[in-house]
Amino acid sequence: MSHGFSSKVPSAEFVESFVIWLYGLHLWISIGDGFCGVTNVGLEHLAASGEPWAPMDFEHVGISMLFFDGGMLGMLIESSYVHRLLNRSVFGQHSNGESASGAFHHSLNPMPALTICLLGYIMSSHTQHSAVSGQIHSTFGLMFTVFAVARIATYIILWLKPPQSTIPSRPPTELVTSFALVCGGLIFMLSNKDTIASLEAYKLDSLFVFTVTVSLSLVVMAWEVVLVAIRNGPDIRRVGVVESTA
């Protein structure tokens, strides 16, 4: 990969912020029925169409704004143009007399982790219609908080010992972040009203959902590692053959 092309590849934090912002934008797209054209609020309010807006509906508006604004701020922080502007002093010169290029070797953008952490706290405290629903929301809210804590721990590791190679450093905290997001996201998808009603009909509790989801998340992550290993196997053998014949 050439240096010119690699310099234009967005950072992982930019991609995360873009996905968060895009989801927030999706929530704000009008579907023709909803408060101020908020998609998610309109969908959430369909079950009570024609009735006054409840506090829970306005909570969904707040979540939409959280994703849209948090993702936007994260992308601005990752923007190289914004970096150059922020690196200039009041006299129009780069701070400390250094050029803006090369000033950022790795990103320590906390906005994606902060946005998901706030979402976890909000959903943990979100008013629910049943105890099972409330426990499930608290569970995936906890998983999102675990993700945020592990990601901040990754930033602390990178701050104390910046990577010196292009080879992935693979801090162990990122394994925790991946697991927390996969598990929390699956539980999030299972927290809809129809699934909750089915769980209650079969007298299943939130611990059942958590146990099954944890197992499924580990299976998915293990299978992903196997696929990556299979994908990189031929390359490793090819390099070994070249080195042996050199």
PDB file of N, CA, C and O in Angstrom, residues 21 46 86 104 146 173 177 189 220 223 230:
ATOM      1  N   TRP A  21     -22.975   8.384  13.472  1.00  0.00           N
ATOM      2  CA  TRP A  21     -23.654   9.543  12.874  1.00  0.00           C
ATOM      3  C   TRP A  21     -24.684   9.098  11.839  1.00  0.00           C
ATOM      4  O   TRP A  21     -25.781   9.659  11.770  1.00  0.00           O
ATOM      5  N   LEU A  46     -45.776   4.210  16.709  1.00  0.00           N
ATOM      6  CA  LEU A  46     -46.829   3.603  15.903  1.00  0.00           C
ATOM      7  C   LEU A  46     -47.808   2.810  16.757  1.00  0.00           C
ATOM      8  O   LEU A  46     -49.005   2.754  16.459  1.00  0.00           O
ATOM      9  N   LEU A  86      -6.837  23.428  14.254  1.00  0.00           N
ATOM     10  CA  LEU A  86      -6.625  23.461  15.701  1.00  0.00           C
ATOM     11  C   LEU A  86      -5.157  23.579  16.065  1.00  0.00           C
ATOM     12  O   LEU A  86      -4.824  24.052  17.158  1.00  0.00           O
ATOM     13  N   PHE A 104      -0.147  13.213  14.294  1.00  0.00           N
ATOM     14  CA  PHE A 104      -1.065  12.240  14.857  1.00  0.00           C
ATOM     15  C   PHE A 104      -0.721  10.855  14.297  1.00  0.00           C
ATOM     16  O   PHE A 104      -1.007  10.560  13.148  1.00  0.00           O
ATOM     17  N   VAL A 146     -19.221  -1.748  29.548  1.00  0.00           N
ATOM     18  CA  VAL A 146     -17.976  -2.523  29.552  1.00  0.00           C
ATOM     19  C   VAL A 146     -17.150  -2.217  28.311  1.00  0.00           C
ATOM     20  O   VAL A 146     -15.922  -2.068  28.376  1.00  0.00           O
ATOM     21  N   THR A 173      -7.336  -5.485  25.608  1.00  0.00           N
ATOM     22  CA  THR A 173      -8.569  -4.763  25.905  1.00  0.00           C
ATOM     23  C   THR A 173      -9.497  -4.692  24.701  1.00  0.00           C
ATOM     24  O   THR A 173     -10.719  -4.630  24.857  1.00  0.00           O
ATOM     25  N   THR A 177     -13.552  -5.274  24.103  1.00  0.00           N
ATOM     26  CA  THR A 177     -14.466  -4.350  23.428  1.00  0.00           C
ATOM     27  C   THR A 177     -15.279  -5.069  22.348  1.00  0.00           C
ATOM     28  O   THR A 177     -16.479  -4.832  22.205  1.00  0.00           O
ATOM     29  N   MET A 189     -30.907  -6.324  20.109  1.00  0.00           N
ATOM     30  CA  MET A 189     -31.876  -6.748  19.087  1.00  0.00           C
ATOM     31  C   MET A 189     -32.963  -7.648  19.673  1.00  0.00           C
ATOM     32  O   MET A 189     -34.078  -7.723  19.132  1.00  0.00           O
ATOM     33  N   VAL A 220     -19.431 -16.872  17.446  1.00  0.00           N
ATOM     34  CA  VAL A 220     -19.249 -15.985  16.293  1.00  0.00           C
ATOM     35  C   VAL A 220     -17.822 -15.454  16.235  1.00  0.00           C
ATOM     36  O   VAL A 220     -17.181 -15.439  15.161  1.00  0.00           O
ATOM     37  N   TRP A 223     -15.417 -18.264  15.240  1.00  0.00           N
ATOM     38  CA  TRP A 223     -15.544 -18.559  13.810  1.00  0.00           C
ATOM     39  C   TRP A 223     -14.875 -17.475  12.975  1.00  0.00           C
ATOM     40  O   TRP A 223     -14.265 -17.777  11.937  1.00  0.00           O
ATOM     41  N   ILE A 230      -7.781 -18.973   8.045  1.00  0.00           N
ATOM     42  CA  ILE A 230      -7.851 -19.671   6.751  1.00  0.00           C
ATOM     43  C   ILE A 230      -7.475 -18.723   5.613  1.00  0.00           C
ATOM     44  O   ILE A 230      -6.763 -19.096   4.672  1.00  0.00           O
TER      45      ILE A 230
END
